[in-house]
Amino acid sequence: MYRMFLIKYAEIGVKGKNRYLFEDALVSQIKRTLKRVEGRFSVTKESGRIYVQAVGEFDYEETVEALQTVFGVVGICPVVLLADEGYDRLSEDVIAYMDRTYPDKHRSFKVQVRRARKTYPLDSMELGRMLGGDILHAFPDFSVDVHHPQILLRVEIREHIYVYSEIIPGPGGMPLGTNGKAMLLLSGGIDSPVAGYMIAKRGVMVDAVYFHAPPYTSDRAKNKVVDLARLVSRYSGPMRLHVVNFTDIQLYIYDQCPHDELTIIMRRYMMKIAEEIAGKEGSMALITGESIGQVASQTVQSLAVTNEVCTMPVFRPLIGFDKQEIVDVSLKINTYETSIQPFEDCCTIFVARHPVTKPNLNVIRRSEENLAEKIDGMLKEAVDTAELIEIDG
Ligand code: ATP
Ligand code: MG
């Protein structure tokens, strides 16, 4: 029944020249995303609207699902294309559309006509009234409500006649590529994939870095992170995942520093390494899944001490979220089931029984002096030997 979708988008403040950039980025992201769907599509921009039209066979469900991963899309309207063969035929087709789309007719509706082709013999008001009358006549259970209709039936007279009434929600946000690039610290947990999703939603391209500590963390733990990167990249597009071997640094910290400070010192080095790779890769910010108070290393004091090593802005989109709110997003974007697989994480293996929750920056710096002999070389080595995994998106 449907061969076409009208794509609704809106972002306040996207005006003038930016509007074209926004629309062009949206069109190219829609095209890229539809490549993973069976079928061929033409995606066109026409007088401030974007249309997706199937060329030949296509899978409706799969297409809608793919469009729901494109940031910038606010709504997806399945459109029926009608031939322009006179009023009677139009009325018949519109009645058939209403019948098929709304098996339960105890609802109110309104017909809204837009006449882009001004040579059409009937004017918008007149055509709307006539079609509304015919629908009511065919299905008396419907009622008309011009102010708050449950169904807004749009009829647009263009080269063809377009009819639509349903709006399937899209993810919103801004099209990818309209807002630079950032580096996500991606672990195997619930939080960081959600954090990456949220920043990508603002149009930011996302690469990722994962700290791996073999043999303390297994290949299965690493594969889980690769799986998560893939799931995030369904939304965020192609992603370069850097896998850093962190074992030697962790062991060195373990040997040289007080154990209750391990986590915080380790996190400072993670941020440093991530920033180094980010700089080389053209990312301008870091992203983490931290949320105030969630664990000892996420108290305000700990966050301040961790943050102190960074010169780039660090985006922490989950900072004010409760765990359940984060879980809700992870369920929506389908990362939850993968995240809860129980594999070890490098942050948990060397963790002290009673980590400091209110670290003092000067104390931490003094402890880090114990690392002076080897740490610079080890950091360089970690960056230089990082494994690159390219995720398709
Ligand atoms: P997550 O659910 O994202 O793992 P978490 O609640 O377990 O978060 P932490 O383990 O304290 O919290 O990690 C805080 C943040 O640090 C993570 O959200 C992630 O951005 C980053 N991080 C932690 N461990 C790693 C790792 N092994 N590799 C890359 N980043 C990590
Ligand atoms: Mg974690």
Short mmCIF file of C-alpha atoms in Angstrom, two decimals, residues 39-390:
data_model
loop_
_atom_site.label_atom_id
_atom_site.label_comp_id
_atom_site.label_asym_id
_atom_site.label_seq_id
_atom_site.Cartn_x
_atom_site.Cartn_y
_atom_site.Cartn_z
CA GLY A 39 15.46 -2.66 -1.79
CA ARG A 40 16.35 0.53 -3.66
CA PHE A 41 15.21 3.97 -2.64
CA SER A 42 15.25 7.44 -4.01
CA VAL A 43 15.66 10.17 -1.43
CA THR A 44 14.76 13.65 -2.58
CA LYS A 45 14.50 17.11 -1.16
CA GLU A 46 11.67 19.15 -2.56
CA SER A 47 10.37 22.53 -1.40
CA GLY A 48 11.45 22.09 2.21
CA ARG A 49 10.45 18.46 2.47
CA ILE A 50 12.26 15.17 2.25
CA TYR A 51 10.69 12.20 0.54
CA VAL A 52 11.86 8.60 0.56
CA GLN A 53 10.45 6.58 -2.28
CA ALA A 54 10.91 2.85 -2.82
CA VAL A 55 12.02 1.81 -6.28
CA GLY A 56 10.72 -1.72 -6.73
CA GLU A 57 10.27 -4.29 -3.96
CA PHE A 58 11.06 -3.28 -0.40
CA ASP A 59 10.43 -4.35 3.18
CA TYR A 60 8.16 -1.84 4.90
CA GLU A 61 8.97 -2.76 8.52
CA GLU A 62 12.69 -2.85 7.94
CA THR A 63 12.60 0.51 6.17
CA VAL A 64 10.68 2.19 8.98
CA GLU A 65 13.04 0.68 11.55
CA ALA A 66 16.08 1.99 9.67
CA LEU A 67 14.56 5.48 9.33
CA GLN A 68 13.97 5.45 13.08
CA THR A 69 17.75 5.35 13.60
CA VAL A 70 18.43 8.52 11.60
CA PHE A 71 19.03 11.51 13.86
CA GLY A 72 17.20 14.61 12.70
CA VAL A 73 14.10 12.63 11.72
CA VAL A 74 11.19 13.68 13.92
CA GLY A 75 8.44 11.79 12.14
CA ILE A 76 8.02 9.24 9.37
CA CYS A 77 4.76 9.53 7.47
CA PRO A 78 3.81 6.62 5.21
CA VAL A 79 2.30 8.25 2.13
CA VAL A 80 -0.12 6.85 -0.41
CA LEU A 81 0.31 8.17 -3.93
CA LEU A 82 -2.89 8.57 -5.89
CA ALA A 83 -3.23 9.19 -9.61
CA ASP A 84 -5.01 12.37 -10.58
CA GLU A 85 -8.05 10.98 -12.41
CA GLY A 86 -10.81 13.30 -11.38
CA TYR A 87 -12.72 13.93 -8.17
CA ASP A 88 -14.80 10.75 -8.07
CA ARG A 89 -11.77 8.53 -8.27
CA LEU A 90 -9.99 10.59 -5.61
CA SER A 91 -12.94 10.37 -3.27
CA GLU A 92 -13.14 6.59 -3.75
CA ASP A 93 -9.43 6.18 -3.07
CA VAL A 94 -9.51 8.38 0.03
CA ILE A 95 -12.46 6.44 1.44
CA ALA A 96 -10.59 3.18 0.79
CA TYR A 97 -7.50 4.63 2.53
CA MET A 98 -9.50 5.58 5.62
CA ASP A 99 -11.13 2.17 5.69
CA ARG A 100 -7.83 0.28 5.53
CA THR A 101 -5.92 2.53 7.89
CA TYR A 102 -8.60 2.78 10.58
CA PRO A 103 -10.51 -0.46 11.08
CA ASP A 104 -12.04 1.11 14.20
CA LYS A 105 -14.03 4.08 12.97
CA HIS A 106 -15.15 5.54 16.27
CA ARG A 107 -12.81 8.48 15.90
CA SER A 108 -12.85 12.10 14.90
CA PHE A 109 -11.06 13.39 11.84
CA LYS A 110 -10.36 16.45 9.79
CA VAL A 111 -9.30 16.68 6.16
CA GLN A 112 -6.55 19.16 5.44
CA VAL A 113 -5.91 19.90 1.80
CA ARG A 114 -2.83 21.59 0.44
CA ARG A 115 -2.84 22.61 -3.16
CA ALA A 116 0.75 22.99 -4.36
CA ARG A 117 -0.50 22.72 -7.96
CA LYS A 118 -2.68 25.78 -8.30
CA THR A 119 -4.25 24.65 -11.58
CA TYR A 120 -6.22 21.93 -9.78
CA PRO A 121 -9.90 22.67 -10.51
CA LEU A 122 -11.12 22.71 -6.88
CA ASP A 123 -9.74 24.96 -4.16
CA SER A 124 -8.42 23.55 -0.89
CA MET A 125 -11.37 24.44 1.32
CA GLU A 126 -13.89 23.12 -1.13
CA LEU A 127 -12.02 19.88 -1.74
CA GLY A 128 -11.56 19.31 2.00
CA ARG A 129 -15.24 19.79 2.68
CA MET A 130 -16.27 17.46 -0.14
CA LEU A 131 -13.90 14.68 0.87
CA GLY A 132 -14.89 15.03 4.53
CA GLY A 133 -18.54 14.72 3.57
CA ASP A 134 -17.91 11.62 1.46
CA ILE A 135 -15.94 9.91 4.24
CA LEU A 136 -18.73 10.59 6.74
CA HIS A 137 -21.29 9.34 4.29
CA ALA A 138 -19.36 6.10 3.74
CA PHE A 139 -18.60 5.53 7.46
CA PRO A 140 -21.09 7.29 9.73
CA ASP A 141 -19.13 6.13 12.83
CA PHE A 142 -16.45 8.69 12.06
CA SER A 143 -17.07 12.23 13.26
CA VAL A 144 -15.61 15.53 12.18
CA ASP A 145 -13.64 17.68 14.63
CA VAL A 146 -11.93 20.66 13.04
CA HIS A 147 -10.16 21.78 16.24
CA HIS A 148 -8.75 18.63 17.89
CA PRO A 149 -9.20 15.75 15.45
CA GLN A 150 -7.83 12.32 16.40
CA ILE A 151 -6.98 11.80 12.77
CA LEU A 152 -5.59 14.57 10.63
CA LEU A 153 -5.91 13.38 7.05
CA ARG A 154 -3.62 15.32 4.77
CA VAL A 155 -4.27 15.49 1.06
CA GLU A 156 -1.61 17.26 -0.97
CA ILE A 157 -2.17 18.10 -4.58
CA ARG A 158 1.15 18.09 -6.37
CA GLU A 159 2.14 16.41 -9.59
CA HIS A 160 0.46 13.39 -8.03
CA ILE A 161 -1.87 13.41 -5.09
CA TYR A 162 -0.33 12.48 -1.75
CA VAL A 163 -2.41 11.19 1.12
CA TYR A 164 -1.16 10.54 4.64
CA SER A 165 -2.34 10.64 8.21
CA GLU A 166 0.03 8.58 10.32
CA ILE A 167 3.20 9.87 11.90
CA ILE A 168 5.62 7.26 13.20
CA PRO A 169 8.01 8.93 15.67
CA GLY A 170 11.67 9.26 14.71
CA PRO A 171 14.59 9.70 17.12
CA GLY A 172 14.81 13.50 16.77
CA GLY A 173 18.13 15.25 17.27
CA MET A 174 20.45 16.64 14.61
CA PRO A 175 21.80 14.87 11.52
CA LEU A 176 25.22 13.27 11.96
CA GLY A 177 28.08 15.30 10.65
CA THR A 178 26.58 18.66 11.53
CA ASN A 179 28.50 18.98 14.79
CA GLY A 180 32.06 17.68 14.65
CA LYS A 181 33.51 14.55 16.22
CA ALA A 182 34.13 13.26 19.76
CA MET A 183 35.83 10.27 21.40
CA LEU A 184 33.71 7.98 23.56
CA LEU A 185 35.28 6.00 26.40
CA LEU A 186 33.35 2.82 25.73
CA SER A 187 33.29 0.08 28.34
CA GLY A 188 31.14 -3.01 28.40
CA GLY A 189 28.67 -1.45 30.83
CA ILE A 190 25.19 -0.03 30.46
CA ASP A 191 26.13 3.63 30.66
CA SER A 192 28.77 4.43 28.10
CA PRO A 193 26.86 3.14 25.02
CA VAL A 194 23.93 5.32 26.08
CA ALA A 195 26.27 8.30 26.52
CA GLY A 196 27.65 7.78 23.00
CA TYR A 197 24.13 7.57 21.59
CA MET A 198 23.11 10.79 23.29
CA ILE A 199 26.02 12.82 21.97
CA ALA A 200 25.67 11.34 18.47
CA LYS A 201 22.04 12.43 18.63
CA ARG A 202 23.24 16.02 18.63
CA GLY A 203 24.86 15.48 15.23
CA VAL A 204 28.31 14.58 16.57
CA MET A 205 30.27 11.79 14.92
CA VAL A 206 31.61 9.37 17.50
CA ASP A 207 34.77 7.26 17.68
CA ALA A 208 35.55 5.09 20.66
CA VAL A 209 38.35 3.85 22.87
CA TYR A 210 38.21 0.70 24.98
CA PHE A 211 40.75 -0.18 27.68
CA HIS A 212 41.50 -3.85 27.62
CA ALA A 213 43.58 -5.63 30.29
CA PRO A 214 44.49 -9.08 29.05
CA PRO A 215 44.75 -11.66 30.53
CA TYR A 216 42.66 -10.15 33.35
CA THR A 217 39.96 -9.22 30.88
CA SER A 218 39.06 -11.85 28.31
CA ASP A 219 38.55 -11.74 24.57
CA ARG A 220 34.90 -12.28 25.24
CA ALA A 221 34.82 -9.02 27.21
CA LYS A 222 36.44 -7.28 24.27
CA ASN A 223 34.03 -8.84 21.78
CA LYS A 224 31.16 -7.62 23.88
CA VAL A 225 32.49 -4.06 23.52
CA VAL A 226 32.79 -4.55 19.75
CA ASP A 227 29.15 -5.70 19.74
CA LEU A 228 28.13 -2.62 21.70
CA ALA A 229 30.06 -0.37 19.32
CA ARG A 230 28.13 -1.96 16.45
CA LEU A 231 24.79 -1.38 18.14
CA VAL A 232 25.62 2.27 18.83
CA SER A 233 26.89 2.72 15.28
CA ARG A 234 23.46 1.80 13.91
CA TYR A 235 22.62 5.33 15.03
CA SER A 236 25.99 7.02 15.09
CA GLY A 237 27.38 5.80 11.76
CA PRO A 238 30.84 4.41 11.02
CA MET A 239 32.99 4.30 14.13
CA ARG A 240 36.70 3.80 14.69
CA LEU A 241 37.15 1.71 17.84
CA HIS A 242 40.61 1.90 19.42
CA VAL A 243 41.45 -0.98 21.75
CA VAL A 244 44.18 0.04 24.16
CA ASN A 245 46.17 -2.56 26.09
CA PHE A 246 46.07 -1.17 29.60
CA THR A 247 47.49 -4.11 31.57
CA ASP A 248 51.03 -2.89 32.17
CA ILE A 249 49.90 0.54 33.27
CA GLN A 250 47.38 -0.95 35.67
CA LEU A 251 49.96 -3.32 37.17
CA TYR A 252 52.46 -0.49 37.50
CA ILE A 253 49.93 1.68 39.35
CA TYR A 254 49.04 -1.31 41.52
CA ASP A 255 52.69 -1.76 42.47
CA GLN A 256 53.51 1.89 43.07
CA CYS A 257 50.43 3.60 44.50
CA PRO A 258 48.14 3.20 47.53
CA HIS A 259 45.45 0.71 46.69
CA ASP A 260 42.54 2.86 47.78
CA GLU A 261 43.61 5.40 45.13
CA LEU A 262 43.94 2.88 42.30
CA THR A 263 40.64 3.52 40.60
CA ILE A 264 40.98 7.28 40.54
CA ILE A 265 44.59 7.20 39.32
CA MET A 266 43.71 4.65 36.68
CA ARG A 267 40.83 6.77 35.50
CA ARG A 268 43.10 9.79 35.16
CA TYR A 269 45.41 7.81 32.89
CA MET A 270 42.47 6.50 30.88
CA MET A 271 41.37 10.06 30.23
CA LYS A 272 44.88 11.10 29.26
CA ILE A 273 45.27 8.27 26.78
CA ALA A 274 41.79 8.83 25.35
CA GLU A 275 42.58 12.51 24.90
CA GLU A 276 45.83 11.71 23.15
CA ILE A 277 44.10 9.39 20.68
CA ALA A 278 41.23 11.85 20.27
CA GLY A 279 43.68 14.60 19.30
CA LYS A 280 45.35 12.41 16.69
CA GLU A 281 42.01 11.38 15.23
CA GLY A 282 40.48 14.84 14.96
CA SER A 283 38.05 14.52 17.85
CA MET A 284 37.50 17.68 19.82
CA ALA A 285 35.93 16.32 23.00
CA LEU A 286 35.68 13.20 25.15
CA ILE A 287 32.47 11.40 26.15
CA THR A 288 31.97 9.24 29.24
CA GLY A 289 29.02 7.46 30.84
CA GLU A 290 29.60 8.96 34.27
CA SER A 291 26.70 9.95 36.48
CA ILE A 292 27.03 11.75 39.81
CA GLY A 293 27.17 9.43 42.79
CA GLN A 294 26.77 6.16 40.92
CA VAL A 295 30.01 4.67 42.27
CA ALA A 296 32.95 5.86 44.38
CA SER A 297 34.79 7.15 41.32
CA GLN A 298 31.81 9.30 40.37
CA THR A 299 31.40 11.51 43.41
CA VAL A 300 31.75 15.18 42.60
CA GLN A 301 35.22 15.15 44.21
CA SER A 302 36.30 12.13 42.14
CA LEU A 303 34.92 13.61 38.93
CA ALA A 304 36.81 16.83 39.63
CA VAL A 305 40.08 14.96 40.18
CA THR A 306 39.55 12.80 37.07
CA ASN A 307 38.65 15.80 34.98
CA GLU A 308 41.74 17.71 36.04
CA VAL A 309 44.00 15.86 33.59
CA CYS A 310 41.86 16.77 30.57
CA THR A 311 42.32 19.79 28.36
CA MET A 312 39.48 18.87 26.01
CA PRO A 313 35.88 19.31 27.08
CA VAL A 314 34.47 16.10 28.55
CA PHE A 315 30.83 15.43 27.71
CA ARG A 316 28.99 13.48 30.40
CA PRO A 317 25.45 13.39 29.06
CA LEU A 318 24.23 11.05 31.84
CA ILE A 319 25.55 13.18 34.66
CA GLY A 320 22.11 13.89 36.15
CA PHE A 321 20.40 10.63 35.19
CA ASP A 322 19.22 7.95 37.60
CA LYS A 323 20.21 4.39 36.74
CA GLN A 324 16.66 3.53 35.68
CA GLU A 325 16.55 6.44 33.25
CA ILE A 326 19.79 5.20 31.69
CA VAL A 327 18.43 1.66 31.51
CA ASP A 328 15.31 2.95 29.77
CA VAL A 329 17.41 4.50 26.98
CA SER A 330 19.58 1.40 26.68
CA LEU A 331 16.45 -0.71 26.22
CA LYS A 332 15.20 1.69 23.57
CA ILE A 333 18.46 1.56 21.60
CA ASN A 334 18.83 -2.18 22.13
CA THR A 335 22.18 -2.17 23.97
CA TYR A 336 20.83 -3.36 27.34
CA GLU A 337 20.86 -7.11 26.68
CA THR A 338 24.47 -6.97 25.51
CA SER A 339 25.59 -4.67 28.33
CA ILE A 340 24.33 -6.98 31.07
CA GLN A 341 26.34 -9.97 29.87
CA PRO A 342 28.60 -10.65 32.85
CA PHE A 343 32.18 -10.16 31.71
CA GLU A 344 35.01 -8.66 33.67
CA ASP A 345 35.94 -5.00 33.26
CA CYS A 346 39.39 -3.58 33.79
CA CYS A 347 37.97 -1.08 36.29
CA THR A 348 36.71 -3.79 38.58
CA ILE A 349 39.56 -6.29 38.68
CA PHE A 350 42.05 -4.24 40.66
CA VAL A 351 39.47 -2.34 42.61
CA ALA A 352 40.17 -1.75 46.31
CA ARG A 353 37.70 -2.85 48.94
CA HIS A 354 37.40 0.71 50.19
CA PRO A 355 38.31 3.13 47.41
CA VAL A 356 38.63 6.81 48.32
CA THR A 357 35.40 8.63 47.65
CA LYS A 358 36.73 12.12 48.35
CA PRO A 359 40.15 12.15 46.72
CA ASN A 360 42.39 15.12 47.33
CA LEU A 361 44.08 16.32 44.18
CA ASN A 362 47.41 17.07 45.89
CA VAL A 363 47.50 13.65 47.53
CA ILE A 364 46.74 11.94 44.22
CA ARG A 365 49.42 13.96 42.44
CA ARG A 366 51.95 12.98 45.08
CA SER A 367 51.08 9.31 44.62
CA GLU A 368 51.48 9.68 40.88
CA GLU A 369 55.03 10.89 41.43
CA ASN A 370 55.82 7.26 42.24
CA LEU A 371 55.12 6.51 38.58
CA ALA A 372 57.54 9.11 37.24
CA GLU A 373 60.19 6.65 36.13
CA LYS A 374 58.25 4.68 33.57
CA ILE A 375 54.80 6.18 33.03
CA ASP A 376 55.53 8.45 30.06
CA GLY A 377 57.04 5.61 28.07
CA MET A 378 54.16 3.33 29.01
CA LEU A 379 51.57 5.90 27.92
CA LYS A 380 53.30 6.33 24.59
CA GLU A 381 53.50 2.58 24.14
CA ALA A 382 49.79 2.18 24.95
CA VAL A 383 48.83 4.80 22.36
CA ASP A 384 51.23 3.47 19.72
CA THR A 385 50.13 -0.15 20.04
CA ALA A 386 46.37 0.46 20.18
CA GLU A 387 44.44 -1.86 17.89
CA LEU A 388 42.04 -0.21 15.46
CA ILE A 389 38.72 -1.90 14.70
CA GLU A 390 36.59 -0.19 12.06
#
